[in-house]
C-alpha positions in Angstrom: -18.0 5.0 68.6 -16.4 7.2 66.5 -13.5 7.0 63.8 -11.0 8.6 66.0 -11.9 6.5 69.1 -11.3 3.4 67.0 -7.8 4.9 65.7 -7.2 4.8 69.1 -7.7 1.6 69.9 -6.0 0.7 66.4 -2.5 2.2 67.6 -3.0 0.5 71.4 -3.7 -3.2 69.8 -0.8 -2.7 67.5 1.9 -1.7 70.0 0.7 -3.8 72.3 1.8 -7.0 69.8 5.3 -4.9 69.6 5.8 -5.2 73.3 4.4 -8.9 73.2 7.2 -9.4 70.4 10.1 -7.3 72.0 11.1 -9.6 74.3 11.3 -12.3 72.1 13.0 -11.0 69.4 15.2 -9.8 72.0 16.3 -13.7 73.6 16.8 -14.7 69.9 19.4 -12.0 69.0 21.2 -12.9 72.0 24.3 -15.1 70.6 24.6 -19.0 71.9 26.2 -20.0 74.9 29.5 -21.8 73.5 29.6 -25.4 75.3 31.0 -25.3 78.2 34.8 -27.9 77.6 34.4 -31.1 78.8 36.0 -32.6 81.4 38.5 -36.3 80.6 39.5 -38.9 82.4 42.3 -38.8 79.6 45.8 -37.8 81.1 46.5 -36.1 77.9 43.9 -35.2 74.6 43.9 -33.0 71.8 41.2 -32.6 69.7 42.0 -30.6 65.7 39.5 -29.6 63.1 41.0 -30.7 60.7 40.3 -28.6 57.7 41.2 -25.3 59.5 43.8 -27.2 61.3 42.4 -25.4 64.3 42.8 -26.8 68.1 39.8 -27.1 69.3 40.5 -28.9 72.8 43.8 -29.6 74.3 44.5 -31.6 78.0 48.7 -31.7 78.6 48.7 -31.6 75.3 52.6 -31.5 74.6 53.9 -34.0 77.3 55.3 -36.5 76.0 53.6 -39.4 76.7 53.7 -43.4 76.4 51.1 -44.7 73.1 51.2 -48.0 72.7 49.8 -49.4 69.7 48.7 -46.3 68.3 52.6 -46.0 67.1 51.3 -48.7 64.6 49.7 -45.8 62.4 53.2 -44.5 61.5 54.2 -48.2 60.8 51.0 -48.6 58.1 52.5 -45.0 57.6 55.8 -46.4 56.3 54.4 -48.2 54.0 52.0 -46.6 52.2 54.5 -44.0 51.4 57.0 -45.8 50.1 57.2 -44.9 46.5 55.8 -47.6 44.4 53.9 -50.2 47.1 52.9 -53.7 45.6 50.3 -53.8 47.8 49.5 -57.4 46.4 52.6 -58.4 46.9 53.3 -61.7 48.6 54.8 -62.1 51.8 55.6 -65.2 53.3 54.8 -65.6 57.3 57.5 -66.4 58.9 57.5 -68.5 62.8 59.1 -65.6 64.3 56.5 -63.2 63.6 54.2 -65.1 65.3 57.1 -66.4 67.9 57.4 -62.4 69.0 53.6 -62.3 69.9 53.7 -65.1 72.2 57.4 -63.6 73.4 55.5 -60.1 74.6 52.2 -61.3 74.9 50.8 -58.4 71.9 47.6 -58.4 70.4 47.6 -61.2 67.0 46.2 -61.4 64.3 47.2 -65.0 63.8 49.0 -65.4 61.5 50.0 -69.1 60.4 53.6 -69.6 59.3 54.3 -70.5 55.6 50.8 -68.8 54.8 50.9 -65.9 51.9 49.4 -62.9 52.6 49.7 -59.9 51.2 50.8 -56.3 51.8 47.0 -54.7 51.6 46.2 -57.7 54.1 49.6 -57.1 56.0 47.7 -53.1 56.9 44.2 -54.8 57.8 46.3 -57.4 60.1 48.4 -54.9 62.1 45.2 -51.7 62.2 42.1 -54.0 62.8 43.6 -56.4 65.4 46.0 -54.7 65.8 48.1 -57.8 65.4 52.0 -57.3 66.5 52.9 -60.2 64.1 51.4 -58.6 61.2 53.4 -55.4 62.2 56.3 -57.5 62.8 55.8 -58.6 59.1 56.1 -55.3 57.4 59.0 -54.1 59.3 60.7 -57.2 58.0 59.5 -56.6 54.1 59.9 -53.0 54.0 63.0 -52.8 56.2 66.7 -52.8 54.6 69.5 -55.6 55.5 70.7 -59.4 55.5 68.7 -60.5 59.5 65.6 -59.9 60.4 66.7 -57.7 63.0 68.3 -55.5 60.8 65.3 -55.0 58.7 63.1 -54.4 61.8 66.3 -52.1 62.8 65.8 -50.7 59.3 62.1 -50.1 59.4 61.8 -48.4 62.9 64.9 -45.5 61.7 62.3 -45.1 59.1 59.4 -44.3 61.6 61.3 -42.2 63.0 62.6 -40.5 60.0 59.5 -39.8 58.6 58.9 -38.3 62.7 61.1 -36.0 61.3 59.4 -35.1 57.7 56.8 -34.5 59.5 58.2 -32.1 62.1 57.2 -34.4 64.7 60.3 -33.6 67.1 58.3 -35.4 70.1 57.9 -38.4 68.8 60.4 -41.1 68.6 59.7 -45.0 67.9 61.8 -47.3 70.1 59.9 -50.7 68.3 57.8 -51.2 65.2 54.2 -52.8 67.0 54.1 -50.0 69.9 55.7 -52.6 72.5 58.5 -50.2 72.7 59.5 -47.1 74.4 57.6 -45.6 71.8 56.0 -41.7 72.6 54.3 -39.2 71.2 52.2 -35.8 73.1 48.6 -36.2 71.9 49.4 -33.1 69.8 51.6 -34.6 67.3 50.0 -37.5 67.5 47.0 -35.6 65.9 49.0 -34.7 63.7 50.3 -37.9 62.4 46.6 -39.6 62.2 45.8 -36.5 59.9 49.1 -36.9 58.0 48.2 -41.3 57.5 44.3 -40.3 57.0 45.6 -38.1 53.2 45.9 -41.7 52.3 42.7 -43.3 50.9 43.5 -46.8 51.3 44.3 -46.1 55.1 40.6 -44.4 55.2 39.2 -47.3 53.4 41.4 -49.8 57.1 40.4 -48.1 59.8 37.0 -47.3 59.0 36.4 -51.1 58.4 35.0 -52.9 61.7 35.7 -56.8 59.9 37.5 -57.7 57.1 37.2 -61.5 56.1 39.9 -62.5 53.1 42.0 -65.4 53.1 45.6 -66.6 51.5 47.3 -69.3 50.6 48.5 -71.9 52.8 51.5 -73.5 53.9 49.9 -76.8 52.9 48.3 -75.6 49.5 45.2 -75.0 50.4 43.0 -71.7 51.2 43.1 -70.1 54.7 40.3 -68.3 55.9 41.1 -64.6 58.3 39.3 -62.7 59.8 40.1 -59.6 61.6 37.5 -57.1 64.1 38.6 -53.6 64.6 39.5 -53.3 68.3 38.1 -49.5 67.8 34.9 -49.9 69.7 34.3 -46.0 69.1 33.6 -47.5 65.1 29.9 -48.0 64.7 29.1 -46.2 68.3 29.5 -42.6 67.8 27.6 -41.5 64.5 30.1 -40.4 61.5 33.4 -42.2 63.1 35.8 -42.8 60.7 38.6 -45.0 62.4 41.5 -44.8 63.4 43.1 -46.7 65.9 43.6 -48.2 70.2 46.5 -48.7 72.0 46.9 -50.5 75.3 50.4 -51.4 77.8 50.6 -50.9 81.1 52.9 -48.1 81.2 50.3 -46.5 78.9 47.3 -47.1 79.8 44.6 -47.0 77.6 44.7 -44.6 74.6 42.8 -43.8 71.5 43.2 -41.8 68.1 39.9 -41.1 66.2 38.4 -39.3 63.9 35.3 -38.7 62.5 32.8 -36.3 60.2 29.4 -34.5 60.5 27.3 -32.4 57.8 31.5 -31.9 56.0 33.6 -31.6 58.6 36.5 -33.6 60.3 38.0 -33.6 63.4 40.7 -35.6 64.3 41.4 -36.1 68.1 43.7 -37.9 70.2 43.0 -39.4 74.5 46.1 -40.7 76.2 46.3 -42.8 79.3 42.8 -43.0 80.0 40.2 -45.1 82.5 37.5 -44.4 79.8 39.0 -43.5 76.3 35.9 -44.1 74.4 33.9 -41.7 76.8 36.5 -39.1 76.5 36.5 -38.9 72.4 32.6 -39.4 72.4 32.4 -36.5 74.7 35.5 -34.2 72.0 33.4 -34.9 69.3 30.2 -33.9 70.7 32.5 -30.5 72.0 33.7 -30.0 68.6 30.4 -30.7 66.3 28.2 -29.0 69.4 26.5 -32.4 69.5 25.0 -34.3 72.8 25.4 -38.2 71.2 27.8 -39.1 73.9 25.2 -39.3 76.7 23.2 -41.6 74.9 25.9 -44.0 73.2 26.9 -47.9 73.6 29.8 -49.0 72.3 29.7 -51.7 69.8 30.4 -55.2 71.0 33.5 -57.2 70.1 33.2 -60.8 69.6 34.0 -63.1 72.1 37.6 -64.0 69.6 38.1 -60.5 68.8 41.9 -59.1 70.4 41.3 -56.0 72.5 43.7 -53.5 72.3 
Protein backbone atom coordinates (compact mmCIF):
# COMPACT_ATOMS: atom_id res chain seq x y z
CA UNK A 1 0.00 0.00 0.00
CA UNK A 2 1.43 3.38 -1.01
CA UNK A 3 1.82 6.38 1.26
CA UNK A 4 -0.82 8.17 -0.81
CA UNK A 5 -3.31 5.35 -0.22
CA UNK A 6 -2.64 5.42 3.56
CA UNK A 7 -3.18 9.15 3.60
CA UNK A 8 -6.51 8.83 1.79
CA UNK A 9 -7.69 6.12 4.27
CA UNK A 10 -6.70 8.28 7.24
CA UNK A 11 -8.61 11.21 5.83
CA UNK A 12 -11.62 8.98 5.21
CA UNK A 13 -11.51 7.64 8.77
CA UNK A 14 -11.16 11.11 10.19
CA UNK A 15 -14.06 12.28 8.07
CA UNK A 16 -16.15 9.33 9.23
CA UNK A 17 -15.41 10.22 12.84
CA UNK A 18 -16.47 13.80 12.27
CA UNK A 19 -19.65 12.68 10.55
CA UNK A 20 -20.43 10.31 13.42
CA UNK A 21 -19.95 13.05 16.00
CA UNK A 22 -21.82 15.79 14.20
CA UNK A 23 -25.37 14.58 15.07
CA UNK A 24 -24.39 14.38 18.78
CA UNK A 25 -22.92 17.86 18.63
CA UNK A 26 -26.10 19.19 17.06
CA UNK A 27 -28.23 17.44 19.69
CA UNK A 28 -26.23 18.99 22.55
CA UNK A 29 -26.67 22.42 21.06
CA UNK A 30 -30.46 22.11 21.07
CA UNK A 31 -31.90 24.22 23.95
CA UNK A 32 -33.73 22.34 26.73
CA UNK A 33 -37.47 22.45 26.29
CA UNK A 34 -39.25 24.41 29.07
CA UNK A 35 -41.40 22.43 31.49
CA UNK A 36 -45.12 22.54 30.74
CA UNK A 37 -47.09 24.54 33.25
CA UNK A 38 -48.67 22.32 35.91
CA UNK A 39 -52.38 21.60 36.06
CA UNK A 40 -53.69 22.45 39.51
CA UNK A 41 -56.79 21.63 41.52
CA UNK A 42 -56.61 25.04 43.20
CA UNK A 43 -58.94 27.78 42.03
CA UNK A 44 -56.23 30.36 42.55
CA UNK A 45 -52.44 30.08 42.75
CA UNK A 46 -49.20 31.99 42.46
CA UNK A 47 -45.48 31.18 42.48
CA UNK A 48 -42.81 33.87 42.89
CA UNK A 49 -39.02 33.87 42.81
CA UNK A 50 -38.15 35.54 46.11
CA UNK A 51 -34.83 36.94 44.87
CA UNK A 52 -35.85 38.40 41.53
CA UNK A 53 -39.48 39.05 42.39
CA UNK A 54 -40.50 37.47 39.09
CA UNK A 55 -43.84 35.68 38.94
CA UNK A 56 -43.21 32.18 37.65
CA UNK A 57 -46.80 30.93 37.66
CA UNK A 58 -50.23 32.46 38.08
CA UNK A 59 -53.74 31.07 38.04
CA UNK A 60 -56.49 33.63 38.67
CA UNK A 61 -53.79 35.21 40.80
CA UNK A 62 -55.49 38.60 41.13
CA UNK A 63 -58.93 37.25 42.02
CA UNK A 64 -60.00 37.96 45.60
CA UNK A 65 -60.81 34.83 47.62
CA UNK A 66 -61.28 33.87 51.28
CA UNK A 67 -57.95 32.96 52.89
CA UNK A 68 -58.93 31.20 56.14
CA UNK A 69 -56.13 30.82 58.71
CA UNK A 70 -53.42 32.04 56.36
CA UNK A 71 -54.61 35.37 57.79
CA UNK A 72 -52.54 34.45 60.86
CA UNK A 73 -49.44 35.30 58.81
CA UNK A 74 -50.52 38.92 59.06
CA UNK A 75 -51.38 38.60 62.74
CA UNK A 76 -47.87 37.35 63.44
CA UNK A 77 -46.35 40.07 61.26
CA UNK A 78 -48.17 42.82 63.16
CA UNK A 79 -46.73 41.49 66.42
CA UNK A 80 -43.21 40.97 65.10
CA UNK A 81 -43.16 44.37 63.37
CA UNK A 82 -44.08 46.11 66.62
CA UNK A 83 -41.22 48.40 67.65
CA UNK A 84 -39.42 47.04 70.69
CA UNK A 85 -41.55 43.91 70.91
CA UNK A 86 -40.62 41.77 73.92
CA UNK A 87 -40.94 38.15 72.84
CA UNK A 88 -40.37 36.92 76.40
CA UNK A 89 -43.23 38.96 77.86
CA UNK A 90 -45.60 36.69 79.73
CA UNK A 91 -49.29 36.77 78.81
CA UNK A 92 -51.91 35.28 81.17
CA UNK A 93 -54.33 32.98 79.33
CA UNK A 94 -57.93 34.16 79.68
CA UNK A 95 -60.95 31.87 79.68
CA UNK A 96 -62.34 34.00 76.86
CA UNK A 97 -59.64 32.66 74.54
CA UNK A 98 -60.80 29.10 75.11
CA UNK A 99 -64.46 30.09 74.85
CA UNK A 100 -63.78 31.65 71.43
CA UNK A 101 -62.47 28.32 70.14
CA UNK A 102 -65.54 26.50 71.43
CA UNK A 103 -67.97 29.04 70.01
CA UNK A 104 -66.40 29.03 66.54
CA UNK A 105 -65.21 25.42 66.29
CA UNK A 106 -61.73 26.72 65.58
CA UNK A 107 -58.37 24.95 65.67
CA UNK A 108 -56.69 25.36 69.03
CA UNK A 109 -53.37 25.33 70.86
CA UNK A 110 -55.34 24.17 73.93
CA UNK A 111 -54.03 27.01 76.08
CA UNK A 112 -55.06 26.50 79.69
CA UNK A 113 -56.74 29.31 81.60
CA UNK A 114 -54.39 31.00 84.04
CA UNK A 115 -51.18 29.76 82.43
CA UNK A 116 -48.58 32.41 81.64
CA UNK A 117 -47.17 31.94 78.14
CA UNK A 118 -44.67 34.18 76.41
CA UNK A 119 -45.34 36.17 73.25
CA UNK A 120 -42.85 33.91 71.48
CA UNK A 121 -44.81 30.85 72.59
CA UNK A 122 -48.05 32.46 71.44
CA UNK A 123 -46.53 32.92 67.99
CA UNK A 124 -45.62 29.23 67.87
CA UNK A 125 -49.12 28.37 69.10
CA UNK A 126 -50.68 30.58 66.43
CA UNK A 127 -48.60 29.41 63.48
CA UNK A 128 -48.03 25.69 64.18
CA UNK A 129 -51.34 24.21 65.41
CA UNK A 130 -53.10 27.32 64.05
CA UNK A 131 -54.48 28.10 67.47
CA UNK A 132 -57.30 30.62 67.38
CA UNK A 133 -56.96 30.89 71.16
CA UNK A 134 -53.33 31.96 70.74
CA UNK A 135 -54.21 34.44 67.98
CA UNK A 136 -56.87 35.88 70.28
CA UNK A 137 -54.27 36.26 73.04
CA UNK A 138 -51.94 38.14 70.69
CA UNK A 139 -54.73 40.43 69.51
CA UNK A 140 -55.84 41.11 73.08
CA UNK A 141 -52.24 41.87 74.08
CA UNK A 142 -51.14 44.01 71.14
CA UNK A 143 -54.39 45.85 70.45
CA UNK A 144 -55.28 49.05 72.30
CA UNK A 145 -58.37 49.83 74.35
CA UNK A 146 -59.93 49.31 77.75
CA UNK A 147 -61.86 46.14 76.89
CA UNK A 148 -60.97 42.92 75.10
CA UNK A 149 -63.43 43.78 72.33
CA UNK A 150 -61.79 47.16 71.80
CA UNK A 151 -58.32 45.66 71.81
CA UNK A 152 -59.11 42.92 69.30
CA UNK A 153 -60.88 45.42 67.03
CA UNK A 154 -57.82 47.65 67.27
CA UNK A 155 -55.54 44.73 66.39
CA UNK A 156 -57.58 43.84 63.30
CA UNK A 157 -57.31 47.50 62.28
CA UNK A 158 -53.53 47.18 62.62
CA UNK A 159 -53.63 44.16 60.32
CA UNK A 160 -55.43 46.22 57.69
CA UNK A 161 -53.07 49.16 58.19
CA UNK A 162 -50.11 46.84 57.64
CA UNK A 163 -51.76 45.56 54.45
CA UNK A 164 -51.97 49.15 53.27
CA UNK A 165 -48.31 49.77 54.10
CA UNK A 166 -47.38 46.72 52.03
CA UNK A 167 -49.57 47.98 49.14
CA UNK A 168 -51.87 44.97 49.37
CA UNK A 169 -54.90 46.84 48.12
CA UNK A 170 -57.09 43.75 47.67
CA UNK A 171 -56.31 42.24 51.07
CA UNK A 172 -58.88 42.78 53.86
CA UNK A 173 -59.07 41.40 57.40
CA UNK A 174 -62.18 41.12 59.53
CA UNK A 175 -60.74 38.81 62.20
CA UNK A 176 -57.46 38.12 63.97
CA UNK A 177 -57.48 34.41 63.09
CA UNK A 178 -58.97 34.05 59.62
CA UNK A 179 -62.34 32.96 60.95
CA UNK A 180 -64.13 35.94 59.44
CA UNK A 181 -64.52 37.10 55.85
CA UNK A 182 -60.78 37.71 55.56
CA UNK A 183 -59.73 37.83 51.91
CA UNK A 184 -56.82 38.37 49.57
CA UNK A 185 -55.47 37.24 46.22
CA UNK A 186 -52.79 34.62 45.50
CA UNK A 187 -50.48 37.41 44.34
CA UNK A 188 -50.90 39.58 47.43
CA UNK A 189 -50.78 36.64 49.83
CA UNK A 190 -47.43 35.66 48.33
CA UNK A 191 -46.24 39.24 48.80
CA UNK A 192 -47.35 39.14 52.44
CA UNK A 193 -45.47 35.87 52.89
CA UNK A 194 -42.31 37.40 51.42
CA UNK A 195 -42.56 40.23 53.92
CA UNK A 196 -43.15 37.89 56.86
CA UNK A 197 -40.23 35.64 55.91
CA UNK A 198 -37.82 38.56 56.22
CA UNK A 199 -38.21 38.27 59.99
CA UNK A 200 -35.81 35.79 61.61
CA UNK A 201 -38.24 34.76 64.34
CA UNK A 202 -41.04 34.14 61.88
CA UNK A 203 -38.77 32.03 59.64
CA UNK A 204 -37.61 29.97 62.60
CA UNK A 205 -41.16 29.31 63.76
CA UNK A 206 -42.76 28.31 60.46
CA UNK A 207 -40.02 25.81 59.58
CA UNK A 208 -40.49 24.03 62.93
CA UNK A 209 -42.31 20.68 62.66
CA UNK A 210 -42.95 20.34 66.38
CA UNK A 211 -42.54 22.67 69.35
CA UNK A 212 -42.20 21.56 72.95
CA UNK A 213 -42.25 24.14 75.73
CA UNK A 214 -43.31 24.79 79.27
CA UNK A 215 -45.15 27.57 81.06
CA UNK A 216 -46.05 28.49 84.64
CA UNK A 217 -49.50 27.05 85.34
CA UNK A 218 -52.25 28.71 87.36
CA UNK A 219 -51.81 26.19 90.17
CA UNK A 220 -48.14 27.11 90.59
CA UNK A 221 -46.90 24.03 88.80
CA UNK A 222 -45.42 23.71 85.29
CA UNK A 223 -47.50 23.15 82.17
CA UNK A 224 -45.94 21.32 79.23
CA UNK A 225 -47.12 22.15 75.73
CA UNK A 226 -46.51 20.31 72.47
CA UNK A 227 -47.61 21.89 69.19
CA UNK A 228 -47.33 20.19 65.79
CA UNK A 229 -47.11 22.14 62.54
CA UNK A 230 -50.24 21.54 60.45
CA UNK A 231 -48.25 22.18 57.25
CA UNK A 232 -47.59 18.65 55.97
CA UNK A 233 -45.54 19.91 53.03
CA UNK A 234 -42.85 20.66 55.62
CA UNK A 235 -40.68 17.54 55.87
CA UNK A 236 -42.29 16.02 52.78
CA UNK A 237 -40.85 18.10 49.94
CA UNK A 238 -37.09 18.67 50.04
CA UNK A 239 -36.24 22.30 50.77
CA UNK A 240 -39.59 23.46 52.19
CA UNK A 241 -39.14 26.10 54.91
CA UNK A 242 -42.78 26.94 55.77
CA UNK A 243 -45.22 28.53 56.04
CA UNK A 244 -49.02 28.30 56.82
CA UNK A 245 -52.17 26.29 56.18
CA UNK A 246 -55.76 27.50 56.24
CA UNK A 247 -59.13 25.78 55.96
CA UNK A 248 -62.71 26.96 56.21
CA UNK A 249 -65.83 26.00 54.29
CA UNK A 250 -65.89 29.24 52.25
CA UNK A 251 -62.13 29.23 51.60
CA UNK A 252 -61.59 25.52 51.06
CA UNK A 253 -58.09 24.19 51.69
CA UNK A 254 -55.41 26.87 51.37
CA UNK A 255 -51.64 26.85 51.68
CA UNK A 256 -48.91 29.45 51.66
CA UNK A 257 -45.50 27.82 51.21
CA UNK A 258 -41.83 28.52 50.62
CA UNK A 259 -38.87 26.36 49.67
CA UNK A 260 -35.15 26.85 49.10
CA UNK A 261 -32.90 24.84 46.80
CA UNK A 262 -29.37 25.68 45.70
CA UNK A 263 -29.61 29.12 47.26
CA UNK A 264 -32.83 29.96 45.43
CA UNK A 265 -36.09 30.56 47.32
CA UNK A 266 -39.58 30.26 45.86
CA UNK A 267 -42.75 31.46 47.58
CA UNK A 268 -46.20 30.29 46.54
CA UNK A 269 -49.87 30.19 47.38
CA UNK A 270 -52.75 27.88 46.53
CA UNK A 271 -56.29 28.89 47.43
CA UNK A 272 -59.37 26.68 47.53
CA UNK A 273 -57.67 23.47 46.44
CA UNK A 274 -58.93 19.90 46.57
CA UNK A 275 -55.28 18.77 46.79
CA UNK A 276 -53.22 21.65 48.15
CA UNK A 277 -50.03 19.72 48.92
CA UNK A 278 -49.86 18.10 45.51
CA UNK A 279 -50.55 21.49 43.93
CA UNK A 280 -47.75 23.11 45.94
CA UNK A 281 -45.32 20.31 45.05
CA UNK A 282 -46.18 20.65 41.36
CA UNK A 283 -45.54 24.39 41.51
CA UNK A 284 -42.21 23.92 43.26
CA UNK A 285 -41.21 21.27 40.72
CA UNK A 286 -42.09 23.71 37.97
CA UNK A 287 -40.09 26.52 39.56
CA UNK A 288 -37.04 24.42 40.41
CA UNK A 289 -37.11 22.27 37.28
CA UNK A 290 -37.47 19.20 39.48
CA UNK A 291 -39.57 16.04 39.57
CA UNK A 292 -40.17 15.54 43.28
CA UNK A 293 -43.96 15.77 43.33
CA UNK A 294 -44.59 12.33 41.81
CA UNK A 295 -42.78 10.47 44.58
CA UNK A 296 -43.63 12.78 47.50
CA UNK A 297 -45.03 11.14 50.62
CA UNK A 298 -46.70 13.48 53.07
CA UNK A 299 -45.44 13.73 56.62
CA UNK A 300 -48.01 12.11 58.88
CA UNK A 301 -49.46 14.14 61.73
CA UNK A 302 -49.86 12.64 65.20
CA UNK A 303 -53.41 11.63 66.06
CA UNK A 304 -53.67 14.41 68.65
CA UNK A 305 -52.47 17.13 66.28
CA UNK A 306 -54.71 19.86 64.95
CA UNK A 307 -55.82 19.82 61.29
CA UNK A 308 -56.18 23.09 59.44
